[in-house]
mmCIF file of C-alpha atoms and ligand atoms in Angstrom:
data_model
loop_
_atom_site.group_PDB
_atom_site.id
_atom_site.type_symbol
_atom_site.label_atom_id
_atom_site.label_comp_id
_atom_site.label_asym_id
_atom_site.label_seq_id
_atom_site.Cartn_x
_atom_site.Cartn_y
_atom_site.Cartn_z
ATOM 1 C CA MET O 1 3.290 -28.839 -1.140
ATOM 2 C CA TRP O 2 4.964 -25.666 0.103
ATOM 3 C CA PHE O 3 5.100 -22.093 -1.215
ATOM 4 C CA THR O 4 8.517 -20.609 -0.459
ATOM 5 C CA GLU O 5 9.566 -16.977 -0.758
ATOM 6 C CA LYS O 6 13.253 -16.138 -0.520
ATOM 7 C CA TRP O 7 13.420 -13.238 1.916
ATOM 8 C CA THR O 8 17.226 -13.236 1.611
ATOM 9 C CA PRO O 9 19.551 -15.819 0.005
ATOM 10 C CA ASN O 10 19.807 -17.402 3.472
ATOM 11 C CA ILE O 11 16.331 -16.908 4.937
ATOM 12 C CA HIS O 12 13.251 -18.424 3.355
ATOM 13 C CA PHE O 13 9.602 -18.072 4.350
ATOM 14 C CA SER O 14 7.445 -21.160 3.644
ATOM 15 C CA VAL O 15 3.716 -21.802 3.802
ATOM 16 C CA LYS O 16 2.206 -25.281 3.561
ATOM 17 C CA VAL O 17 -0.320 -25.215 0.755
ATOM 18 C CA LYS O 18 -3.616 -27.140 0.476
ATOM 19 C CA GLU O 19 -4.209 -26.356 -3.174
ATOM 20 C CA HIS O 20 -2.587 -24.409 -5.990
ATOM 21 C CA LEU O 21 -5.683 -22.655 -7.354
ATOM 22 C CA LEU O 22 -4.231 -20.759 -10.317
ATOM 23 C CA SER O 23 -0.908 -20.285 -12.063
ATOM 24 C CA GLU O 24 -0.877 -17.765 -14.883
ATOM 25 C CA LYS O 25 1.689 -15.758 -16.783
ATOM 26 C CA THR O 26 -0.021 -12.422 -17.442
ATOM 27 C CA PRO O 27 1.458 -9.880 -19.901
ATOM 28 C CA PHE O 28 3.145 -8.238 -16.872
ATOM 29 C CA GLN O 29 4.030 -10.885 -14.277
ATOM 30 C CA GLN O 30 3.707 -14.428 -12.983
ATOM 31 C CA MET O 31 0.531 -14.662 -10.870
ATOM 32 C CA ASP O 32 -0.318 -17.559 -8.499
ATOM 33 C CA PHE O 33 -3.240 -18.162 -6.154
ATOM 34 C CA TYR O 34 -3.088 -20.735 -3.351
ATOM 35 C CA ASP O 35 -5.221 -22.062 -0.529
ATOM 36 C CA SER O 36 -3.261 -22.763 2.642
ATOM 37 C CA PHE O 37 -3.774 -24.302 6.072
ATOM 38 C CA ASP O 38 -2.902 -21.325 8.247
ATOM 39 C CA LEU O 39 -3.223 -18.196 6.077
ATOM 40 C CA GLY O 40 -6.336 -19.081 4.094
ATOM 41 C CA ARG O 41 -6.154 -18.087 0.456
ATOM 42 C CA PHE O 42 -3.257 -15.973 -0.747
ATOM 43 C CA PHE O 43 -1.756 -14.768 -3.992
ATOM 44 C CA THR O 44 1.735 -13.991 -5.189
ATOM 45 C CA LEU O 45 3.161 -11.936 -8.058
ATOM 46 C CA ASP O 46 6.532 -13.039 -9.402
ATOM 47 C CA GLY O 47 6.825 -15.331 -6.378
ATOM 48 C CA ILE O 48 6.274 -12.582 -3.787
ATOM 49 C CA MET O 49 3.413 -12.635 -1.269
ATOM 50 C CA MET O 50 0.896 -9.878 -2.051
ATOM 51 C CA ALA O 51 -2.066 -10.567 0.192
ATOM 52 C CA ASN O 52 -3.509 -13.388 2.261
ATOM 53 C CA GLN O 53 -6.805 -13.770 4.077
ATOM 54 C CA LYS O 54 -5.183 -13.878 7.517
ATOM 55 C CA ASP O 55 -3.276 -10.602 7.663
ATOM 56 C CA GLU O 56 -4.313 -8.437 4.686
ATOM 57 C CA PHE O 57 -6.440 -6.288 7.029
ATOM 58 C CA ILE O 58 -3.310 -4.898 8.679
ATOM 59 C CA TYR O 59 -1.767 -3.516 5.505
ATOM 60 C CA HIS O 60 -5.036 -2.164 4.096
ATOM 61 C CA GLU O 61 -6.287 -0.545 7.287
ATOM 62 C CA MET O 62 -2.944 1.152 7.856
ATOM 63 C CA ILE O 63 -2.518 2.404 4.298
ATOM 64 C CA ILE O 64 -6.028 3.957 4.269
ATOM 65 C CA HIS O 65 -7.264 4.913 7.759
ATOM 66 C CA THR O 66 -4.025 6.672 8.696
ATOM 67 C CA PRO O 67 -4.283 9.439 6.050
ATOM 68 C CA MET O 68 -8.093 9.473 6.329
ATOM 69 C CA SER O 69 -7.728 10.431 10.019
ATOM 70 C CA ILE O 70 -5.394 13.316 9.172
ATOM 71 C CA HIS O 71 -6.830 15.062 6.095
ATOM 72 C CA PRO O 72 -10.128 16.744 7.116
ATOM 73 C CA LYS O 73 -11.849 16.607 3.704
ATOM 74 C CA VAL O 74 -10.885 13.812 1.334
ATOM 75 C CA GLU O 75 -13.225 13.794 -1.671
ATOM 76 C CA HIS O 76 -11.179 12.533 -4.615
ATOM 77 C CA VAL O 77 -8.779 9.627 -4.230
ATOM 78 C CA LEU O 78 -6.358 7.952 -6.645
ATOM 79 C CA VAL O 79 -5.097 4.429 -5.945
ATOM 80 C CA ILE O 80 -2.134 3.261 -8.034
ATOM 81 C CA GLY O 81 -1.746 -0.537 -8.117
ATOM 82 C CA GLY O 82 -3.919 -2.171 -5.481
ATOM 83 C CA GLY O 83 -5.575 -4.604 -7.911
ATOM 84 C CA ASP O 84 -6.557 -6.927 -5.055
ATOM 85 C CA GLY O 85 -9.107 -4.324 -3.946
ATOM 86 C CA GLY O 86 -8.155 -4.154 -0.253
ATOM 87 C CA SER O 87 -7.374 -0.418 -0.316
ATOM 88 C CA VAL O 88 -10.506 0.437 -2.288
ATOM 89 C CA ARG O 89 -12.629 -1.644 0.122
ATOM 90 C CA GLU O 90 -11.387 0.434 3.082
ATOM 91 C CA LEU O 91 -11.904 3.724 1.182
ATOM 92 C CA THR O 92 -15.519 2.900 0.315
ATOM 93 C CA LYS O 93 -16.308 2.902 4.063
ATOM 94 C CA TYR O 94 -16.179 6.740 3.938
ATOM 95 C CA SER O 95 -19.390 8.268 2.596
ATOM 96 C CA SER O 96 -17.628 11.667 2.315
ATOM 97 C CA ILE O 97 -15.450 10.396 -0.552
ATOM 98 C CA LYS O 98 -16.863 11.312 -3.961
ATOM 99 C CA SER O 99 -14.586 9.466 -6.376
ATOM 100 C CA ILE O 100 -12.023 6.653 -6.167
ATOM 101 C CA ASP O 101 -9.930 6.069 -9.300
ATOM 102 C CA LEU O 102 -7.953 2.814 -9.287
ATOM 103 C CA VAL O 103 -5.132 2.567 -11.829
ATOM 104 C CA GLU O 104 -3.859 -1.009 -12.052
ATOM 105 C CA ILE O 105 -1.475 -2.061 -14.808
ATOM 106 C CA ASP O 106 -2.613 -5.685 -14.830
ATOM 107 C CA GLU O 107 -6.332 -6.330 -15.335
ATOM 108 C CA ARG O 108 -5.740 -10.040 -14.694
ATOM 109 C CA VAL O 109 -4.923 -9.315 -11.024
ATOM 110 C CA VAL O 110 -8.323 -7.668 -10.540
ATOM 111 C CA ARG O 111 -10.219 -10.405 -12.369
ATOM 112 C CA ALA O 112 -8.479 -13.259 -10.525
ATOM 113 C CA CYS O 113 -8.968 -11.588 -7.133
ATOM 114 C CA GLN O 114 -12.674 -11.198 -7.943
ATOM 115 C CA VAL O 115 -12.813 -14.982 -8.355
ATOM 116 C CA TYR O 116 -10.501 -16.206 -5.570
ATOM 117 C CA LEU O 117 -10.538 -13.390 -2.981
ATOM 118 C CA PRO O 118 -14.021 -11.866 -3.393
ATOM 119 C CA GLN O 119 -14.061 -10.448 0.153
ATOM 120 C CA MET O 120 -11.227 -8.139 -0.899
ATOM 121 C CA THR O 121 -12.837 -6.863 -4.100
ATOM 122 C CA ILE O 122 -16.309 -5.909 -2.799
ATOM 123 C CA GLY O 123 -15.412 -2.202 -3.078
ATOM 124 C CA PHE O 124 -15.174 -2.468 -6.872
ATOM 125 C CA ASN O 125 -18.999 -2.604 -7.037
ATOM 126 C CA ASP O 126 -19.304 0.845 -5.435
ATOM 127 C CA PRO O 127 -20.529 3.401 -8.032
ATOM 128 C CA ARG O 128 -17.870 5.915 -6.910
ATOM 129 C CA VAL O 129 -15.085 3.550 -8.030
ATOM 130 C CA ASN O 130 -13.574 3.838 -11.518
ATOM 131 C CA LEU O 131 -11.147 1.165 -12.734
ATOM 132 C CA TYR O 132 -8.428 2.076 -15.250
ATOM 133 C CA PHE O 133 -6.115 -0.609 -16.573
ATOM 134 C CA GLU O 134 -2.938 1.246 -17.426
ATOM 135 C CA ASP O 135 0.541 2.080 -16.144
ATOM 136 C CA GLY O 136 0.336 4.340 -13.091
ATOM 137 C CA LEU O 137 3.471 6.167 -14.210
ATOM 138 C CA LEU O 138 1.774 7.283 -17.430
ATOM 139 C CA TYR O 139 -1.534 7.980 -15.697
ATOM 140 C CA VAL O 140 -0.035 10.527 -13.296
ATOM 141 C CA LYS O 141 2.019 12.063 -16.116
ATOM 142 C CA ASN O 142 -1.063 12.733 -18.229
ATOM 143 C CA SER O 143 -3.713 13.319 -15.563
ATOM 144 C CA LYS O 144 -5.598 16.632 -15.602
ATOM 145 C CA LYS O 145 -7.641 15.599 -12.568
ATOM 146 C CA HIS O 146 -6.494 16.661 -9.095
ATOM 147 C CA TYR O 147 -6.723 14.565 -5.948
ATOM 148 C CA ASP O 148 -6.844 15.036 -2.183
ATOM 149 C CA LEU O 149 -5.210 11.690 -1.527
ATOM 150 C CA ILE O 150 -3.011 9.386 -3.612
ATOM 151 C CA ILE O 151 -2.365 5.832 -2.390
ATOM 152 C CA VAL O 152 0.516 3.972 -4.043
ATOM 153 C CA ASP O 153 -0.320 0.336 -3.318
ATOM 154 C CA SER O 154 2.403 -1.083 -5.501
ATOM 155 C CA THR O 155 4.567 -4.139 -5.876
ATOM 156 C CA ASP O 156 8.296 -3.878 -5.121
ATOM 157 C CA PRO O 157 10.504 -1.707 -7.377
ATOM 158 C CA ILE O 158 11.228 -4.522 -9.827
ATOM 159 C CA GLY O 159 9.254 -5.415 -12.966
ATOM 160 C CA PRO O 160 6.159 -3.263 -13.606
ATOM 161 C CA GLY O 161 6.409 -1.603 -10.179
ATOM 162 C CA GLU O 162 9.831 -0.056 -10.858
ATOM 163 C CA GLY O 163 8.484 3.189 -12.329
ATOM 164 C CA LEU O 164 6.387 3.814 -9.212
ATOM 165 C CA PHE O 165 9.556 4.437 -7.167
ATOM 166 C CA THR O 166 11.072 7.092 -9.476
ATOM 167 C CA HIS O 167 11.538 10.822 -8.981
ATOM 168 C CA GLU O 168 9.420 11.460 -12.093
ATOM 169 C CA PHE O 169 6.507 9.506 -10.633
ATOM 170 C CA TYR O 170 6.626 11.308 -7.260
ATOM 171 C CA GLN O 171 6.944 14.660 -9.031
ATOM 172 C CA ASN O 172 3.794 14.016 -11.048
ATOM 173 C CA CYS O 173 1.962 12.854 -7.920
ATOM 174 C CA PHE O 174 2.946 16.178 -6.312
ATOM 175 C CA ARG O 175 1.625 18.053 -9.365
ATOM 176 C CA ILE O 176 -1.795 16.366 -9.367
ATOM 177 C CA LEU O 177 -2.316 16.624 -5.609
ATOM 178 C CA ASN O 178 -4.402 19.548 -4.343
ATOM 179 C CA ASP O 179 -2.651 22.167 -2.190
ATOM 180 C CA ASP O 180 -3.344 20.187 0.972
ATOM 181 C CA GLY O 181 -2.997 16.747 -0.611
ATOM 182 C CA ILE O 182 -1.396 13.649 0.908
ATOM 183 C CA LEU O 183 0.587 10.859 -0.798
ATOM 184 C CA ILE O 184 0.926 7.473 0.905
ATOM 185 C CA ASN O 185 3.116 4.751 -0.506
ATOM 186 C CA GLN O 186 4.051 1.176 0.215
ATOM 187 C CA HIS O 187 7.545 1.859 1.518
ATOM 188 C CA GLU O 188 9.272 -1.512 1.884
ATOM 189 C CA SER O 189 11.003 -2.607 5.098
ATOM 190 C CA PRO O 190 13.923 -1.351 7.191
ATOM 191 C CA TYR O 191 15.247 -4.767 8.192
ATOM 192 C CA PHE O 192 16.776 -6.802 5.377
ATOM 193 C CA GLU O 193 19.333 -5.193 3.070
ATOM 194 C CA LYS O 194 17.371 -5.272 -0.217
ATOM 195 C CA GLU O 195 14.188 -3.675 1.137
ATOM 196 C CA LYS O 196 16.217 -1.299 3.297
ATOM 197 C CA LEU O 197 18.011 0.172 0.278
ATOM 198 C CA GLU O 198 14.738 0.529 -1.633
ATOM 199 C CA MET O 199 13.155 2.268 1.341
ATOM 200 C CA GLN O 200 16.083 4.691 1.680
ATOM 201 C CA ARG O 201 15.992 5.592 -2.016
ATOM 202 C CA ALA O 202 12.225 6.183 -1.966
ATOM 203 C CA HIS O 203 12.400 8.323 1.179
ATOM 204 C CA GLN O 204 15.180 10.526 -0.204
ATOM 205 C CA LYS O 205 13.216 11.271 -3.376
ATOM 206 C CA ILE O 206 9.985 12.033 -1.516
ATOM 207 C CA LYS O 207 11.787 14.205 1.040
ATOM 208 C CA ASP O 208 13.220 16.347 -1.763
ATOM 209 C CA LEU O 209 9.732 17.122 -3.087
ATOM 210 C CA PHE O 210 7.303 17.387 -0.176
ATOM 211 C CA PRO O 211 7.445 19.868 2.740
ATOM 212 C CA ILE O 212 6.333 17.102 5.116
ATOM 213 C CA ALA O 213 7.807 13.624 4.542
ATOM 214 C CA SER O 214 7.582 10.986 7.202
ATOM 215 C CA VAL O 215 7.445 7.224 7.531
ATOM 216 C CA TYR O 216 5.154 5.021 9.612
ATOM 217 C CA GLN O 217 5.151 1.327 10.403
ATOM 218 C CA ALA O 218 2.981 -1.743 10.848
ATOM 219 C CA PHE O 219 3.623 -5.326 11.863
ATOM 220 C CA ILE O 220 2.727 -7.559 8.940
ATOM 221 C CA PRO O 221 3.753 -11.142 9.751
ATOM 222 C CA THR O 222 3.903 -12.402 6.154
ATOM 223 C CA TYR O 223 6.035 -9.615 4.626
ATOM 224 C CA PRO O 224 9.845 -9.934 4.859
ATOM 225 C CA SER O 225 10.884 -9.462 8.526
ATOM 226 C CA GLY O 226 7.297 -8.601 9.529
ATOM 227 C CA HIS O 227 8.278 -4.952 10.016
ATOM 228 C CA TRP O 228 6.772 -2.955 7.165
ATOM 229 C CA LEU O 229 6.766 0.759 6.389
ATOM 230 C CA PHE O 230 4.520 3.265 4.657
ATOM 231 C CA GLY O 231 5.631 6.640 3.347
ATOM 232 C CA PHE O 232 3.635 9.697 4.409
ATOM 233 C CA ALA O 233 4.168 12.770 2.210
ATOM 234 C CA SER O 234 2.060 15.853 2.601
ATOM 235 C CA LYS O 235 1.779 19.421 1.331
ATOM 236 C CA LYS O 236 0.117 20.757 4.474
ATOM 237 C CA TRP O 237 -1.199 18.290 7.069
ATOM 238 C CA HIS O 238 1.111 16.886 9.725
ATOM 239 C CA PRO O 239 0.710 13.154 10.510
ATOM 240 C CA THR O 240 0.448 13.506 14.292
ATOM 241 C CA LYS O 241 -0.260 17.213 14.969
ATOM 242 C CA ASP O 242 -3.190 17.274 12.537
ATOM 243 C CA PHE O 243 -4.431 13.829 13.468
ATOM 244 C CA LYS O 244 -8.196 13.888 14.182
ATOM 245 C CA ARG O 245 -8.760 11.564 17.076
ATOM 246 C CA THR O 246 -12.455 11.276 16.391
ATOM 247 C CA LEU O 247 -12.598 10.571 12.678
ATOM 248 C CA CYS O 248 -12.813 6.780 12.519
ATOM 249 C CA SER O 249 -14.846 6.341 15.696
ATOM 250 C CA VAL O 250 -17.399 9.042 14.848
ATOM 251 C CA LEU O 251 -17.966 7.409 11.493
ATOM 252 C CA ASP O 252 -18.242 4.062 13.279
ATOM 253 C CA ILE O 253 -15.763 2.410 10.944
ATOM 254 C CA LYS O 254 -14.872 -1.014 12.340
ATOM 255 C CA THR O 255 -11.167 -1.829 12.312
ATOM 256 C CA LYS O 256 -9.200 -4.831 13.547
ATOM 257 C CA TYR O 257 -5.722 -3.244 13.644
ATOM 258 C CA TYR O 258 -5.956 0.533 13.264
ATOM 259 C CA ASN O 259 -6.900 2.630 16.295
ATOM 260 C CA HIS O 260 -5.901 6.012 17.667
ATOM 261 C CA ASP O 261 -3.021 4.727 19.794
ATOM 262 C CA VAL O 262 -1.713 2.671 16.877
ATOM 263 C CA HIS O 263 -1.883 5.788 14.681
ATOM 264 C CA LEU O 264 0.371 7.803 16.983
ATOM 265 C CA GLY O 265 2.628 4.848 17.785
ATOM 266 C CA SER O 266 3.107 3.974 14.129
ATOM 267 C CA PHE O 267 5.012 7.238 13.586
ATOM 268 C CA ALA O 268 7.321 6.507 16.550
ATOM 269 C CA LEU O 269 10.230 4.849 14.773
ATOM 270 C CA PRO O 270 12.995 2.760 16.360
ATOM 271 C CA ASN O 271 16.433 4.389 16.410
ATOM 272 C CA TYR O 272 17.956 2.119 13.770
ATOM 273 C CA VAL O 273 15.137 3.017 11.359
ATOM 274 C CA LYS O 274 15.584 6.731 12.055
ATOM 275 C CA GLN O 275 19.285 6.373 11.343
ATOM 276 C CA GLU O 276 18.612 4.611 8.061
ATOM 277 C CA LEU O 277 16.292 7.458 7.085
ATOM 278 C CA GLY O 278 18.751 10.160 8.162
ATOM 279 C CA ILE O 279 16.454 11.438 10.936
ATOM 280 C CA ASN O 280 18.138 13.150 13.880
ATOM 281 C CA LEU O 281 17.980 10.911 16.972
ATOM 282 C CA LYS O 282 17.524 13.820 19.406
HETATM 283 N N1 SAM K 1 0.219 -5.035 -0.726
HETATM 284 C C1 SAM K 1 1.016 -5.460 -1.767
HETATM 285 C C2 SAM K 1 2.442 -5.694 -1.459
HETATM 286 O O1 SAM K 1 3.196 -4.773 -1.156
HETATM 287 O O2 SAM K 1 2.824 -6.847 -1.511
HETATM 288 C C3 SAM K 1 0.771 -4.737 -3.026
HETATM 289 C C4 SAM K 1 -0.407 -5.374 -3.617
HETATM 290 S S1 SAM K 1 -1.105 -4.829 -5.087
HETATM 291 C C5 SAM K 1 -1.602 -6.409 -5.651
HETATM 292 C C6 SAM K 1 0.202 -4.332 -6.167
HETATM 293 C C7 SAM K 1 -0.289 -4.111 -7.601
HETATM 294 O O3 SAM K 1 0.502 -3.103 -8.218
HETATM 295 C C8 SAM K 1 -0.198 -5.334 -8.495
HETATM 296 O O4 SAM K 1 -1.478 -5.811 -8.783
HETATM 297 C C9 SAM K 1 0.527 -4.833 -9.752
HETATM 298 O O5 SAM K 1 -0.011 -5.327 -10.945
HETATM 299 C C10 SAM K 1 0.341 -3.327 -9.614
HETATM 300 N N2 SAM K 1 1.339 -2.544 -10.346
HETATM 301 C C11 SAM K 1 2.669 -2.802 -10.462
HETATM 302 N N3 SAM K 1 3.237 -1.865 -11.230
HETATM 303 C C12 SAM K 1 2.261 -0.998 -11.609
HETATM 304 C C13 SAM K 1 2.243 0.166 -12.415
HETATM 305 N N4 SAM K 1 3.355 0.620 -12.998
HETATM 306 N N5 SAM K 1 1.059 0.805 -12.571
HETATM 307 C C14 SAM K 1 -0.073 0.345 -11.991
HETATM 308 N N6 SAM K 1 -0.106 -0.760 -11.225
HETATM 309 C C15 SAM K 1 1.045 -1.422 -11.030
#
């Protein structure tokens, strides 16, 4: 049996599956868990790969340790989406963080990951973590709490994830960030047309709101094209000039992908990506 994701109408990505562990239609999306020969266990939402045991560390280390090595004092963090727990797991490695609020629209994602991918959800047992099962769009609209860091660990801008790519959402994130706050978001890919357009739209909206808006990259073999981007939006801190070389190593946080050279290199974008984002090539 094979799991196949259509990256484009003409390019498909297929994984040979050992066992289909769960197939469930939740109130928000179709959720499937599989065990595979080469990627270990993985799960999909609406037929799209979310996380697998082989390469999830790349996405989660890059989405968390990058901003954590820039902002000097992160105490209160909001994660929107991220029901698999990978982002929260990386955040709980920092003893300086006081609260981590996770807002996931679909409780079933959290509960199924706790059963089938328990190594990803260990952070949920940390007493600093609060789980809220509601729409992230409404949460940021109504929130009175302010944050140092917001992580948007969302699905693509279709279905429940659509609202997390709107101007209104980014505007409310800006409002509930402290004066030196940072917003990181899952920013799609520059390579294939569909993801490229989504990335361009997201970047334009963020650029209009934040004084510092940049994009950084990681190589994630199981996401379309393997070339994936994260948005970096900040009120004060610059992603490379304010980068603290020592942060991760002093804290002795073990990483498999993220390191200081990767941090700096991840903001060095290829020319075609710069052009897509409207960044001057000089
Ligand atoms: N790394 C992943 C990727 O890009 O493939 C994202 C993984 S994480 C599982 C995405 C989560 O966002 C899903 O569990 C989904 O339920 C959640 N989500 C989608 N729309 C949401 C919304 N409006 N508010 C809160 N969570 C949302």
